[in-house]
GROMACS .gro file of C-alpha atoms in nm:
model
  320
    1UNK     CA    1   8.840  10.401   8.866
    2UNK     CA    2   9.025  10.578   8.589
    3UNK     CA    3   9.396  10.504   8.592
    4UNK     CA    4   9.352  10.199   8.818
    5UNK     CA    5   9.451   9.842   8.745
    6UNK     CA    6   9.138   9.652   8.848
    7UNK     CA    7   9.322   9.326   8.908
    8UNK     CA    8   9.588   9.459   9.143
    9UNK     CA    9   9.395   9.763   9.273
   10UNK     CA   10   9.708   9.970   9.210
   11UNK     CA   11   9.646  10.324   9.079
   12UNK     CA   12   9.830  10.443   8.772
   13UNK     CA   13   9.882  10.778   8.942
   14UNK     CA   14   9.812  10.980   9.253
   15UNK     CA   15   9.685  11.337   9.264
   16UNK     CA   16   9.863  11.562   9.512
   17UNK     CA   17   9.614  11.830   9.618
   18UNK     CA   18   9.865  12.067   9.775
   19UNK     CA   19   9.744  12.234  10.095
   20UNK     CA   20   9.375  12.153  10.151
   21UNK     CA   21   9.157  12.458  10.215
   22UNK     CA   22   9.426  12.701  10.099
   23UNK     CA   23   9.417  12.633   9.725
   24UNK     CA   24   9.339  12.999   9.650
   25UNK     CA   25   9.654  13.105   9.833
   26UNK     CA   26   9.890  12.854   9.670
   27UNK     CA   27  10.073  13.123   9.471
   28UNK     CA   28  10.140  13.333   9.781
   29UNK     CA   29  10.240  13.030   9.987
   30UNK     CA   30  10.483  12.923   9.715
   31UNK     CA   31  10.686  13.245   9.734
   32UNK     CA   32  10.850  13.191  10.076
   33UNK     CA   33  10.910  12.824   9.994
   34UNK     CA   34  11.075  12.919   9.663
   35UNK     CA   35  11.289  13.179   9.842
   36UNK     CA   36  11.387  12.925  10.110
   37UNK     CA   37  11.475  12.668   9.841
   38UNK     CA   38  11.708  12.911   9.664
   39UNK     CA   39  11.881  12.995   9.994
   40UNK     CA   40  11.908  12.623  10.078
   41UNK     CA   41  12.064  12.527   9.743
   42UNK     CA   42  12.305  12.822   9.730
   43UNK     CA   43  12.400  12.798  10.098
   44UNK     CA   44  12.456  12.423  10.113
   45UNK     CA   45  12.635  12.401   9.777
   46UNK     CA   46  12.849  12.696   9.888
   47UNK     CA   47  12.940  12.515  10.211
   48UNK     CA   48  13.029  12.196  10.025
   49UNK     CA   49  13.248  12.391   9.780
   50UNK     CA   50  13.416  12.587  10.061
   51UNK     CA   51  13.492  12.277  10.269
   52UNK     CA   52  13.629  12.088   9.970
   53UNK     CA   53  13.857  12.374   9.857
   54UNK     CA   54  13.970  12.530  10.186
   55UNK     CA   55  14.250  12.325  10.341
   56UNK     CA   56  14.192  12.472  10.689
   57UNK     CA   57  13.845  12.311  10.686
   58UNK     CA   58  13.974  11.960  10.611
   59UNK     CA   59  13.882  11.838  10.958
   60UNK     CA   60  13.627  11.581  11.084
   61UNK     CA   61  13.378  11.843  11.205
   62UNK     CA   62  13.362  12.004  10.861
   63UNK     CA   63  13.352  11.672  10.675
   64UNK     CA   64  13.038  11.587  10.872
   65UNK     CA   65  12.903  11.935  10.798
   66UNK     CA   66  12.962  11.879  10.426
   67UNK     CA   67  12.774  11.548  10.451
   68UNK     CA   68  12.489  11.728  10.630
   69UNK     CA   69  12.480  11.994  10.356
   70UNK     CA   70  12.472  11.729  10.083
   71UNK     CA   71  12.185  11.554  10.262
   72UNK     CA   72  11.996  11.880  10.311
   73UNK     CA   73  12.018  11.998   9.951
   74UNK     CA   74  11.914  11.652   9.827
   75UNK     CA   75  11.619  11.646  10.069
   76UNK     CA   76  11.467  11.979   9.967
   77UNK     CA   77  11.530  11.906   9.597
   78UNK     CA   78  11.329  11.585   9.635
   79UNK     CA   79  11.013  11.776   9.724
   80UNK     CA   80  11.023  12.150   9.649
   81UNK     CA   81  11.035  12.148   9.264
   82UNK     CA   82  10.735  11.913   9.258
   83UNK     CA   83  10.554  12.130   9.516
   84UNK     CA   84  10.615  12.444   9.310
   85UNK     CA   85  10.476  12.268   9.001
   86UNK     CA   86  10.156  12.201   9.200
   87UNK     CA   87  10.133  12.561   9.322
   88UNK     CA   88  10.228  12.737   8.998
   89UNK     CA   89  10.113  12.512   8.713
   90UNK     CA   90   9.847  12.293   8.880
   91UNK     CA   91  10.050  11.983   8.784
   92UNK     CA   92   9.911  11.758   9.054
   93UNK     CA   93   9.938  11.411   8.905
   94UNK     CA   94  10.231  11.188   8.999
   95UNK     CA   95  10.291  10.835   8.875
   96UNK     CA   96  10.235  10.566   9.138
   97UNK     CA   97  10.592  10.434   9.118
   98UNK     CA   98  10.735  10.788   9.109
   99UNK     CA   99  10.535  10.860   9.425
  100UNK     CA  100  10.690  10.557   9.596
  101UNK     CA  101  11.039  10.670   9.487
  102UNK     CA  102  10.979  11.020   9.623
  103UNK     CA  103  10.843  10.873   9.947
  104UNK     CA  104  11.154  10.657   9.987
  105UNK     CA  105  11.398  10.941   9.930
  106UNK     CA  106  11.209  11.184  10.157
  107UNK     CA  107  11.220  10.944  10.451
  108UNK     CA  108  11.564  10.803  10.375
  109UNK     CA  109  11.719  11.150  10.359
  110UNK     CA  110  11.545  11.266  10.678
  111UNK     CA  111  11.680  10.953  10.848
  112UNK     CA  112  12.023  11.031  10.704
  113UNK     CA  113  12.007  11.387  10.837
  114UNK     CA  114  11.924  11.259  11.185
  115UNK     CA  115  12.218  11.018  11.167
  116UNK     CA  116  12.461  11.289  11.058
  117UNK     CA  117  12.350  11.513  11.346
  118UNK     CA  118  12.423  11.222  11.579
  119UNK     CA  119  12.770  11.177  11.426
  120UNK     CA  120  12.835  11.549  11.470
  121UNK     CA  121  12.742  11.522  11.838
  122UNK     CA  122  12.989  11.234  11.879
  123UNK     CA  123  13.249  11.445  11.701
  124UNK     CA  124  13.200  11.728  11.953
  125UNK     CA  125  13.216  11.476  12.238
  126UNK     CA  126  13.554  11.343  12.121
  127UNK     CA  127  13.687  11.695  12.050
  128UNK     CA  128  13.601  11.827  12.396
  129UNK     CA  129  13.644  11.518  12.616
  130UNK     CA  130  13.948  11.366  12.438
  131UNK     CA  131  14.116  11.661  12.260
  132UNK     CA  132  14.463  11.503  12.253
  133UNK     CA  133  14.331  11.187  12.086
  134UNK     CA  134  14.089  11.365  11.850
  135UNK     CA  135  14.301  11.328  11.536
  136UNK     CA  136  14.383  10.962  11.605
  137UNK     CA  137  14.022  10.861  11.686
  138UNK     CA  138  13.844  11.042  11.403
  139UNK     CA  139  14.066  10.952  11.108
  140UNK     CA  140  13.945  10.979  10.748
  141UNK     CA  141  13.872  10.603  10.720
  142UNK     CA  142  13.668  10.616  11.042
  143UNK     CA  143  13.470  10.915  10.912
  144UNK     CA  144  13.404  10.740  10.580
  145UNK     CA  145  13.289  10.420  10.756
  146UNK     CA  146  13.063  10.618  10.991
  147UNK     CA  147  12.903  10.802  10.699
  148UNK     CA  148  12.854  10.477  10.505
  149UNK     CA  149  12.704  10.302  10.808
  150UNK     CA  150  12.460  10.590  10.858
  151UNK     CA  151  12.359  10.574  10.491
  152UNK     CA  152  12.310  10.195  10.497
  153UNK     CA  153  12.106  10.218  10.818
  154UNK     CA  154  11.877  10.475  10.657
  155UNK     CA  155  11.828  10.271  10.339
  156UNK     CA  156  11.770   9.944  10.529
  157UNK     CA  157  11.512  10.082  10.771
  158UNK     CA  158  11.325  10.298  10.517
  159UNK     CA  159  11.312  10.049  10.226
  160UNK     CA  160  11.023   9.851  10.388
  161UNK     CA  161  10.805  10.166  10.360
  162UNK     CA  162  10.801  10.114   9.984
  163UNK     CA  163  10.697   9.748   9.998
  164UNK     CA  164  10.441   9.801  10.276
  165UNK     CA  165  10.279  10.083  10.078
  166UNK     CA  166  10.290   9.903   9.743
  167UNK     CA  167  10.109   9.597   9.883
  168UNK     CA  168   9.804   9.802   9.990
  169UNK     CA  169   9.489   9.805   9.772
  170UNK     CA  170   9.374  10.143   9.638
  171UNK     CA  171   9.011  10.105   9.538
  172UNK     CA  172   8.838  10.425   9.650
  173UNK     CA  173   9.042  10.735   9.576
  174UNK     CA  174   9.384  10.836   9.451
  175UNK     CA  175   9.373  11.190   9.592
  176UNK     CA  176   9.646  11.269   9.848
  177UNK     CA  177   9.586  11.586  10.056
  178UNK     CA  178   9.955  11.676  10.062
  179UNK     CA  179  10.228  11.846   9.859
  180UNK     CA  180  10.452  11.538   9.843
  181UNK     CA  181  10.428  11.162   9.888
  182UNK     CA  182  10.461  11.102  10.261
  183UNK     CA  183  10.443  10.744  10.389
  184UNK     CA  184  10.133  10.776  10.607
  185UNK     CA  185   9.956  11.019  10.371
  186UNK     CA  186   9.982  10.762  10.091
  187UNK     CA  187   9.889  10.468  10.317
  188UNK     CA  188   9.574  10.645  10.439
  189UNK     CA  189   9.446  10.674  10.082
  190UNK     CA  190   9.428  10.293  10.070
  191UNK     CA  191   9.099  10.110  10.122
  192UNK     CA  192   9.291   9.833  10.302
  193UNK     CA  193   9.423   9.798  10.655
  194UNK     CA  194   9.733  10.017  10.695
  195UNK     CA  195   9.788   9.937  11.063
  196UNK     CA  196  10.116   9.758  10.982
  197UNK     CA  197  10.236  10.073  10.803
  198UNK     CA  198  10.155  10.288  11.106
  199UNK     CA  199  10.326  10.048  11.348
  200UNK     CA  200  10.638  10.007  11.134
  201UNK     CA  201  10.654  10.383  11.069
  202UNK     CA  202  10.652  10.453  11.441
  203UNK     CA  203  10.906  10.173  11.500
  204UNK     CA  204  11.139  10.316  11.234
  205UNK     CA  205  11.106  10.663  11.387
  206UNK     CA  206  11.203  10.523  11.726
  207UNK     CA  207  11.493  10.316  11.588
  208UNK     CA  208  11.632  10.612  11.397
  209UNK     CA  209  11.523  10.932  11.568
  210UNK     CA  210  11.495  10.780  11.916
  211UNK     CA  211  11.838  10.618  11.899
  212UNK     CA  212  12.000  10.932  11.753
  213UNK     CA  213  11.843  11.162  12.013
  214UNK     CA  214  11.958  10.924  12.288
  215UNK     CA  215  12.318  10.932  12.156
  216UNK     CA  216  12.303  11.312  12.120
  217UNK     CA  217  12.169  11.349  12.476
  218UNK     CA  218  12.440  11.122  12.620
  219UNK     CA  219  12.711  11.304  12.420
  220UNK     CA  220  12.602  11.646  12.543
  221UNK     CA  221  12.564  11.522  12.900
  222UNK     CA  222  12.928  11.408  12.890
  223UNK     CA  223  13.030  11.733  12.718
  224UNK     CA  224  12.852  11.938  12.985
  225UNK     CA  225  13.027  11.746  13.264
  226UNK     CA  226  13.364  11.797  13.097
  227UNK     CA  227  13.308  12.169  13.034
  228UNK     CA  228  13.181  12.242  13.387
  229UNK     CA  229  13.494  12.078  13.530
  230UNK     CA  230  13.720  12.323  13.343
  231UNK     CA  231  13.878  12.576  13.575
  232UNK     CA  232  13.899  12.864  13.327
  233UNK     CA  233  13.584  13.058  13.236
  234UNK     CA  234  13.738  13.141  12.900
  235UNK     CA  235  13.799  12.772  12.830
  236UNK     CA  236  13.438  12.690  12.925
  237UNK     CA  237  13.307  12.961  12.692
  238UNK     CA  238  13.529  12.841  12.406
  239UNK     CA  239  13.416  12.479  12.454
  240UNK     CA  240  13.048  12.576  12.460
  241UNK     CA  241  13.085  12.801  12.154
  242UNK     CA  242  13.202  12.507  11.942
  243UNK     CA  243  12.868  12.333  12.014
  244UNK     CA  244  12.618  12.618  11.967
  245UNK     CA  245  12.582  12.575  11.590
  246UNK     CA  246  12.518  12.204  11.627
  247UNK     CA  247  12.263  12.257  11.906
  248UNK     CA  248  12.076  12.505  11.683
  249UNK     CA  249  12.077  12.249  11.399
  250UNK     CA  250  11.936  11.982  11.634
  251UNK     CA  251  11.650  12.207  11.749
  252UNK     CA  252  11.569  12.317  11.392
  253UNK     CA  253  11.554  11.955  11.277
  254UNK     CA  254  11.389  11.763  11.559
  255UNK     CA  255  11.113  12.001  11.677
  256UNK     CA  256  10.912  12.008  11.348
  257UNK     CA  257  11.002  11.643  11.283
  258UNK     CA  258  10.852  11.524  11.613
  259UNK     CA  259  10.544  11.741  11.555
  260UNK     CA  260  10.489  11.586  11.211
  261UNK     CA  261  10.546  11.226  11.324
  262UNK     CA  262  10.312  11.235  11.624
  263UNK     CA  263  10.032  11.445  11.473
  264UNK     CA  264  10.012  11.198  11.183
  265UNK     CA  265   9.934  10.921  11.431
  266UNK     CA  266   9.773  11.079  11.736
  267UNK     CA  267   9.665  11.440  11.682
  268UNK     CA  268   9.503  11.482  11.341
  269UNK     CA  269   9.156  11.541  11.492
  270UNK     CA  270   9.283  11.832  11.703
  271UNK     CA  271   9.502  12.010  11.447
  272UNK     CA  272   9.367  12.165  11.121
  273UNK     CA  273   9.493  11.964  10.825
  274UNK     CA  274   9.639  12.266  10.644
  275UNK     CA  275   9.849  12.348  10.954
  276UNK     CA  276   9.980  11.992  10.956
  277UNK     CA  277  10.074  12.010  10.585
  278UNK     CA  278  10.249  12.346  10.625
  279UNK     CA  279  10.450  12.218  10.925
  280UNK     CA  280  10.537  11.901  10.731
  281UNK     CA  281  10.682  12.116  10.451
  282UNK     CA  282  10.869  12.339  10.696
  283UNK     CA  283  11.008  12.021  10.852
  284UNK     CA  284  11.178  11.949  10.519
  285UNK     CA  285  11.271  12.310  10.439
  286UNK     CA  286  11.387  12.473  10.764
  287UNK     CA  287  11.701  12.262  10.826
  288UNK     CA  288  11.838  12.298  10.470
  289UNK     CA  289  11.766  12.672  10.473
  290UNK     CA  290  11.889  12.762  10.821
  291UNK     CA  291  12.182  12.524  10.874
  292UNK     CA  292  12.420  12.707  10.631
  293UNK     CA  293  12.319  13.041  10.788
  294UNK     CA  294  12.367  12.916  11.144
  295UNK     CA  295  12.706  12.760  11.071
  296UNK     CA  296  12.813  13.063  10.867
  297UNK     CA  297  12.727  13.304  11.150
  298UNK     CA  298  12.843  13.089  11.444
  299UNK     CA  299  13.160  12.930  11.302
  300UNK     CA  300  13.464  13.157  11.279
  301UNK     CA  301  13.661  12.918  11.057
  302UNK     CA  302  13.384  12.918  10.794
  303UNK     CA  303  13.366  13.298  10.804
  304UNK     CA  304  13.741  13.318  10.752
  305UNK     CA  305  13.721  13.064  10.471
  306UNK     CA  306  13.450  13.267  10.293
  307UNK     CA  307  13.653  13.589  10.325
  308UNK     CA  308  13.970  13.417  10.207
  309UNK     CA  309  13.793  13.255   9.912
  310UNK     CA  310  13.616  13.579   9.818
  311UNK     CA  311  13.934  13.787   9.815
  312UNK     CA  312  14.125  13.513   9.632
  313UNK     CA  313  13.864  13.517   9.357
  314UNK     CA  314  13.872  13.898   9.357
  315UNK     CA  315  14.252  13.899   9.316
  316UNK     CA  316  14.229  13.650   9.029
  317UNK     CA  317  13.975  13.869   8.851
  318UNK     CA  318  14.191  14.179   8.909
  319UNK     CA  319  14.494  14.004   8.754
  320UNK     CA  320  14.287  13.927   8.444
   0.00000   0.00000   0.00000
């Protein structure tokens, strides 16, 4: 096979075919993804800038939000530029090692996003259930350690994907029916037995996503109990309103993620492949695109920070 090392059965490159069956519509499909990418980059970078420069937002909740924004913008940047090159310029070839690097970062960053959402749920739990101890529990060193632990967990559990995929023989085809290098999509191209990849992939999903969803569920159960016990309806409404943005972010992230994970392993025969690929791309694009919008609309402090920053910049320009 051209581009294949015959001794190691390792291809020199893979060919990403984009969305199978919809090649003629690639240009039209690329437009909403390009638009979403621009919104994601501008929105998340804007949030990071606002949180870093607005002193009123120097609080644990917003530090975690800044970490989520950094993760989101890194995640979509890992895949979308390469996808647009496939759609616009028919640049489908990707080096084998570059494919493994992309695969690692895609899964590591999705794991990181899940972990940050879990940390944000714990933050809301402490804020609502232990409001008087909030500042003493979630100090800056604690936040930094929690973020570092989440990052190290993601790297440790996702790194084996690279080695498990690299060990497989590729002797039949190097064509991947996808827009980016996903773990199972690459493994299924192999002519070897990828059962270990499938088992470890599911195990990693359970250790990361399953654990995070369990912690989020427990946090919100405790939050719900605490809020219901409040005597004032206004206090209950205020407590719930601080959680709505985070609940929206959880739904946006986990629904397409669970669909992608389980259809890869159990439902491919029942779902058209192009639908699966489109959902897999939305799974990486929806959270980065919608999270800044949701938090901007639902969070009064961010709205005030944007207005304050905008008028400050306007005053500076007027003085010039």
